[in-house]
Short mmCIF file of C-alpha atoms in Angstrom, two decimals:
data_model
loop_
_atom_site.label_atom_id
_atom_site.label_comp_id
_atom_site.label_asym_id
_atom_site.label_seq_id
_atom_site.Cartn_x
_atom_site.Cartn_y
_atom_site.Cartn_z
CA MET A 1 -7.34 34.74 27.74
CA LYS A 2 -6.48 38.00 30.28
CA ASP A 3 -9.90 39.54 27.90
CA GLY A 4 -11.89 37.10 28.97
CA ALA A 5 -12.49 36.59 25.44
CA ASP A 6 -13.64 33.13 22.64
CA ALA A 7 -10.56 31.68 21.51
CA PRO A 8 -10.33 32.11 17.81
CA TYR A 9 -11.61 28.53 16.17
CA PRO A 10 -11.40 27.91 11.73
CA SER A 11 -14.94 27.17 10.58
CA TYR A 12 -15.68 24.80 8.87
CA GLU A 13 -15.40 25.93 5.64
CA THR A 14 -12.19 27.75 6.06
CA LEU A 15 -10.46 23.81 7.57
CA LYS A 16 -11.87 22.37 4.12
CA ALA A 17 -10.75 24.85 1.71
CA GLU A 18 -7.38 23.69 3.51
CA SER A 19 -7.40 20.33 3.36
CA ASP A 20 -8.47 19.94 -0.45
CA GLU A 21 -5.77 22.69 -1.31
CA THR A 22 -3.31 21.63 -3.51
CA LYS A 23 0.59 22.22 -2.74
CA PRO A 24 2.10 24.42 -5.02
CA GLU A 25 4.84 23.52 -7.37
CA LEU A 26 7.54 25.19 -9.39
CA VAL A 27 7.54 23.99 -12.93
CA PHE A 28 10.89 24.41 -14.40
CA THR A 29 10.20 23.71 -18.71
CA ILE A 30 13.47 23.76 -21.14
CA LYS A 31 13.34 23.51 -24.70
CA ASP A 32 15.63 23.89 -27.13
CA ALA A 33 16.07 25.98 -30.24
CA SER A 34 12.80 25.19 -32.54
CA GLY A 35 10.76 25.95 -28.73
CA LYS A 36 10.53 21.73 -28.56
CA VAL A 37 10.16 21.04 -24.33
CA VAL A 38 12.47 18.31 -24.44
CA LYS A 39 12.59 18.38 -20.01
CA LYS A 40 10.40 19.16 -17.49
CA GLU A 41 10.85 19.74 -13.34
CA TYR A 42 9.65 19.71 -10.87
CA LYS A 43 10.32 21.47 -7.51
CA SER A 44 8.79 21.76 -4.88
CA VAL A 45 7.93 25.29 -3.16
CA SER A 46 10.54 27.04 -0.40
CA LYS A 47 12.24 30.00 1.28
CA GLY A 48 15.58 30.97 0.31
CA VAL A 49 18.43 30.58 -3.29
CA GLN A 50 17.44 26.88 -4.49
CA ARG A 51 19.73 24.60 -6.48
CA PHE A 52 19.29 21.74 -9.35
CA HIS A 53 21.06 19.85 -12.31
CA TRP A 54 19.36 19.20 -14.85
CA ASN A 55 21.09 15.56 -16.22
CA LEU A 56 21.15 17.20 -19.74
CA ARG A 57 19.02 13.85 -20.40
CA TYR A 58 15.06 13.47 -22.04
CA THR A 59 12.38 11.47 -20.40
CA PRO A 60 11.53 8.59 -21.65
CA GLN A 61 7.56 8.27 -22.66
CA ASN A 62 7.55 4.46 -21.29
CA PRO A 63 3.46 4.31 -20.10
CA VAL A 64 3.79 5.05 -16.70
CA ASN A 65 3.75 3.24 -13.67
CA LEU A 66 4.06 4.29 -9.98
CA ASN A 67 5.22 0.93 -8.87
CA ARG A 68 8.47 1.27 -6.78
CA SER A 69 10.67 -0.63 -5.46
CA SER A 70 10.88 -0.41 -0.54
CA PHE A 71 14.48 -1.23 -0.97
CA TYR A 72 17.21 -0.21 -3.27
CA ASN A 73 17.72 -2.70 -6.97
CA PRO A 74 20.62 -1.56 -8.45
CA PHE A 75 19.59 -3.62 -11.49
CA ALA A 76 16.03 -1.60 -11.89
CA GLY A 77 17.49 0.71 -14.05
CA ASN A 78 16.93 4.27 -14.74
CA ASP A 79 14.01 6.37 -15.38
CA GLU A 80 16.05 8.26 -18.23
CA GLY A 81 16.02 8.94 -21.97
CA THR A 82 18.93 9.71 -23.92
CA LEU A 83 21.34 12.90 -24.05
CA VAL A 84 20.07 16.20 -25.84
CA ASN A 85 22.31 17.08 -28.42
CA PRO A 86 24.40 19.83 -27.95
CA GLY A 87 23.28 23.47 -28.44
CA MET A 88 20.90 25.99 -27.93
CA TYR A 89 18.30 25.26 -25.19
CA THR A 90 15.92 27.31 -23.17
CA VAL A 91 14.15 27.15 -19.49
CA GLU A 92 11.78 29.62 -17.40
CA MET A 93 9.88 28.65 -14.20
CA GLY A 94 6.56 28.78 -13.94
CA LEU A 95 4.56 28.66 -11.09
CA LEU A 96 1.70 25.33 -10.65
CA GLU A 97 -0.64 25.97 -8.40
CA ASP A 98 -4.78 25.39 -8.46
CA GLY A 99 -4.18 23.86 -11.28
CA SER A 100 -3.13 26.80 -13.21
CA LEU A 101 0.58 27.36 -14.69
CA LYS A 102 1.35 30.82 -13.82
CA SER A 103 4.66 32.45 -15.52
CA LEU A 104 6.96 33.95 -12.84
CA THR A 105 10.57 34.72 -15.61
CA SER A 106 10.53 35.06 -19.20
CA PRO A 107 13.39 32.20 -20.69
CA VAL A 108 16.94 32.51 -20.13
CA ARG A 109 19.02 31.12 -22.54
CA PHE A 110 21.63 28.64 -22.35
CA GLU A 111 23.88 26.46 -24.55
CA VAL A 112 25.08 22.97 -23.83
CA LYS A 113 27.80 21.51 -25.05
CA ALA A 114 29.93 18.07 -25.57
CA LEU A 115 33.31 16.72 -23.66
CA ASN A 116 36.26 16.38 -25.38
CA ASN A 117 36.22 12.89 -23.12
CA VAL A 118 35.07 10.45 -25.33
CA GLU A 119 36.73 7.95 -27.43
CA LEU A 120 34.85 7.63 -30.16
CA PRO A 121 33.07 10.63 -30.40
CA ALA A 122 30.21 9.88 -33.22
CA GLU A 123 30.91 11.98 -36.06
CA ASN A 124 26.42 13.45 -36.17
CA ARG A 125 25.90 14.35 -32.87
CA ALA A 126 21.35 15.31 -33.95
CA GLU A 127 21.54 11.74 -36.17
CA LYS A 128 22.95 9.32 -33.16
CA VAL A 129 20.82 10.95 -30.57
CA ALA A 130 17.57 10.58 -33.19
CA PHE A 131 18.79 7.37 -33.26
CA GLN A 132 18.18 7.00 -29.62
CA LYS A 133 14.68 8.37 -28.76
CA ALA A 134 14.01 6.54 -31.85
CA ILE A 135 14.82 3.26 -30.24
CA GLY A 136 12.76 4.67 -26.88
CA ALA A 137 9.77 5.34 -29.53
CA VAL A 138 9.60 0.94 -29.81
CA GLN A 139 10.29 0.81 -26.45
CA ALA A 140 7.36 3.07 -25.52
CA ASP A 141 5.58 0.42 -28.04
CA MET A 142 7.14 -3.00 -26.61
CA GLY A 143 5.22 -1.18 -23.03
CA ILE A 144 2.29 -0.82 -24.40
CA ALA A 145 2.29 -3.87 -25.70
CA GLN A 146 3.02 -5.37 -22.72
CA ARG A 147 0.91 -3.43 -20.71
CA LEU A 148 -1.99 -4.33 -22.82
CA MET A 149 -0.96 -8.09 -22.34
CA SER A 150 -1.02 -8.09 -19.06
CA GLU A 151 -4.06 -6.37 -18.57
CA THR A 152 -5.50 -8.09 -20.43
CA ARG A 153 -4.82 -11.26 -18.22
CA ASN A 154 -5.60 -9.90 -15.07
CA LYS A 155 -9.57 -9.62 -16.51
CA LEU A 156 -9.38 -12.67 -18.30
CA ARG A 157 -9.07 -14.36 -14.99
CA HIS A 158 -11.81 -12.36 -13.42
CA ILE A 159 -14.23 -12.97 -16.47
CA LYS A 160 -13.64 -16.73 -16.28
CA VAL A 161 -14.71 -16.67 -12.82
CA ALA A 162 -17.95 -14.30 -13.64
CA ILE A 163 -18.06 -16.58 -16.65
CA LYS A 164 -18.67 -19.33 -13.42
CA ARG A 165 -21.45 -17.58 -11.20
CA VAL A 166 -24.00 -15.86 -14.03
CA GLU A 167 -27.17 -17.16 -13.94
CA ALA A 168 -26.76 -18.24 -17.28
CA PRO A 169 -26.37 -21.36 -19.86
CA VAL A 170 -21.93 -21.34 -20.23
CA GLY A 171 -23.14 -20.56 -23.53
CA ASN A 172 -19.98 -19.68 -26.19
CA TRP A 173 -18.43 -17.17 -23.99
CA THR A 174 -15.18 -20.08 -22.49
CA ALA A 175 -15.09 -20.41 -25.98
CA GLU A 176 -14.18 -17.24 -26.32
CA VAL A 177 -12.05 -16.74 -23.83
CA LYS A 178 -9.93 -20.40 -24.93
CA ALA A 179 -9.48 -17.98 -28.70
CA ILE A 180 -8.38 -14.88 -26.52
CA GLU A 181 -6.12 -16.49 -24.70
CA ASP A 182 -4.86 -18.58 -28.43
CA GLN A 183 -4.07 -14.98 -29.72
CA LEU A 184 -2.74 -14.30 -26.03
CA ASP A 185 0.34 -17.07 -27.08
CA GLN A 186 0.76 -16.48 -29.86
CA ILE A 187 1.24 -12.72 -29.27
CA GLN A 188 3.86 -13.67 -25.97
CA MET A 189 5.65 -16.38 -29.14
CA SER A 190 6.33 -12.92 -31.38
CA MET A 191 7.42 -11.10 -29.04
CA TYR A 192 9.60 -13.41 -26.43
CA GLY A 193 10.45 -17.12 -28.59
CA ASP A 194 9.06 -19.75 -28.17
CA PRO A 195 9.15 -20.85 -24.43
CA VAL A 196 9.17 -24.82 -25.18
CA LYS A 197 11.71 -24.74 -27.64
CA ARG A 198 13.45 -22.35 -24.95
CA ARG A 199 12.68 -25.06 -21.84
CA LEU A 200 14.00 -27.45 -24.57
CA ASP A 201 17.21 -25.79 -25.63
CA MET A 202 16.24 -26.07 -28.67
CA ASP A 203 18.02 -23.25 -31.18
CA GLN A 204 15.38 -20.52 -32.30
CA PRO A 205 16.02 -16.66 -33.16
CA MET A 206 17.03 -14.78 -31.02
CA SER A 207 13.63 -13.12 -29.70
CA ILE A 208 12.29 -9.44 -30.57
CA ALA A 209 12.36 -8.44 -27.05
CA SER A 210 15.09 -9.67 -26.28
CA ARG A 211 17.39 -8.05 -29.61
CA LEU A 212 15.42 -4.73 -28.03
CA GLY A 213 17.01 -4.58 -25.44
CA SER A 214 19.75 -5.53 -26.18
CA ILE A 215 20.35 -2.09 -28.74
CA GLY A 216 18.80 -0.17 -26.00
CA TYR A 217 20.71 -0.82 -23.53
CA GLU A 218 24.04 -0.27 -25.92
CA GLN A 219 22.68 2.76 -27.29
CA LYS A 220 21.00 4.51 -24.24
CA TYR A 221 24.43 5.99 -22.71
CA SER A 222 26.66 4.98 -25.54
CA THR A 223 28.03 8.56 -27.04
CA ALA A 224 29.53 6.74 -30.38
CA GLN A 225 28.16 6.38 -33.71
CA PRO A 226 25.01 3.70 -34.39
CA THR A 227 27.03 0.31 -36.25
CA GLN A 228 25.68 -0.99 -38.49
CA THR A 229 23.94 -4.90 -36.72
CA HIS A 230 22.46 -1.41 -34.16
CA ARG A 231 21.00 0.28 -36.96
CA ASP A 232 19.90 -4.05 -39.29
CA SER A 233 18.78 -4.41 -35.55
CA TYR A 234 16.23 -1.32 -34.84
CA ALA A 235 14.85 -2.06 -38.68
CA ILE A 236 13.99 -5.32 -37.77
CA VAL A 237 12.63 -5.11 -33.91
CA LYS A 238 10.32 -1.28 -35.41
CA GLU A 239 8.71 -3.02 -38.12
CA ALA A 240 8.23 -6.51 -35.18
CA VAL A 241 6.73 -3.54 -32.55
CA ASP A 242 4.70 -2.30 -34.71
CA LYS A 243 2.85 -5.49 -35.62
CA ILE A 244 2.94 -6.91 -32.18
CA LYS A 245 1.37 -3.25 -30.84
CA GLY A 246 -1.46 -3.83 -33.62
CA ASP A 247 -2.17 -7.29 -32.90
CA MET A 248 -2.73 -6.63 -28.79
CA GLU A 249 -4.56 -3.43 -28.99
CA ARG A 250 -7.63 -4.95 -30.96
CA LEU A 251 -7.44 -7.98 -29.68
CA TYR A 252 -7.96 -5.83 -26.22
CA ASN A 253 -10.43 -3.03 -27.70
CA LYS A 254 -12.01 -5.23 -30.15
CA ASN A 255 -12.48 -9.12 -28.97
CA LEU A 256 -12.04 -8.48 -25.84
CA LYS A 257 -14.59 -6.01 -24.99
CA ALA A 258 -16.73 -7.31 -27.01
CA LEU A 259 -16.93 -10.37 -24.82
CA GLU A 260 -17.52 -7.88 -21.73
CA ASP A 261 -20.40 -6.22 -24.05
CA LYS A 262 -22.43 -9.87 -23.83
CA LEU A 263 -21.55 -10.47 -20.18
CA ILE A 264 -22.73 -6.95 -19.16
CA GLN A 265 -25.97 -7.46 -21.20
CA ALA A 266 -26.22 -11.23 -19.77
CA GLY A 267 -26.33 -9.64 -15.84
CA ALA A 268 -22.36 -10.87 -15.10
CA PRO A 269 -20.19 -9.90 -11.35
CA TYR A 270 -18.09 -7.01 -12.27
CA SER A 271 -14.82 -7.81 -13.67
CA PRO A 272 -12.74 -5.28 -13.00
CA GLY A 273 -12.59 -2.75 -15.67
CA ARG A 274 -15.32 -3.49 -17.19
CA GLY A 275 -18.27 -0.79 -16.96
CA GLY A 276 -21.77 -0.87 -16.26
CA GLU A 277 -23.49 -0.38 -19.89
CA PRO A 278 -23.08 -2.23 -23.17
CA ARG A 279 -20.77 0.36 -25.80
CA ASN A 280 -21.95 0.96 -28.86
#
């Protein structure tokens, strides 16, 4: 102001570049002795000496769920996997900026040791960890089947309305929707048991979802050797979940897609998750 000069103001290009810029992050990649990644920790970039603690657990591979409760829910459970096996690990730090990862450090080796503070320690810790991870994989597959079922039912709700609105005869669309819904009900029964028997308080075998939930809960924080009951239950749920997941994937990717393609060809109103052109 003393010099009477113009006040500098950034150009549009500068402001847009600043608006489009993503915040950089530090990525700490932890690997086991074989070089396999077991954990990635993302931390914000800030000045000074920083510290964080790894909880020595794997990251669960369940379907991604971005929903978060607006209040503290003590029954929601923690989004964490099983404890890693004791042994040698490495950690390295990189800078993730503009979609590219730049290495900042060489790998640093460290050892994870088991504390001698448990009543029933597993005789073979590596076998225990492998069993817990196998259960986690089945839980992830079950989660996929559950998510596909939810998405399929949501799509069908919108498809029913689209069928009513389309400027064409009803045809066989309603029958195809009913056939898909009947298959969904059968798959859901194989997952959770017979709802009619449950309502009437009639005996029925333990559902696959309940059996999987039980062994998952009992094994997640256990340091003891898996029991024979857990191994038997795992064999039962593994076979059942493989079939459930396969049935849901075929229903979602084949039957539902075929119905959606017919609606697209008929010019039906748009429904969620449906493309604009029929698929080959």
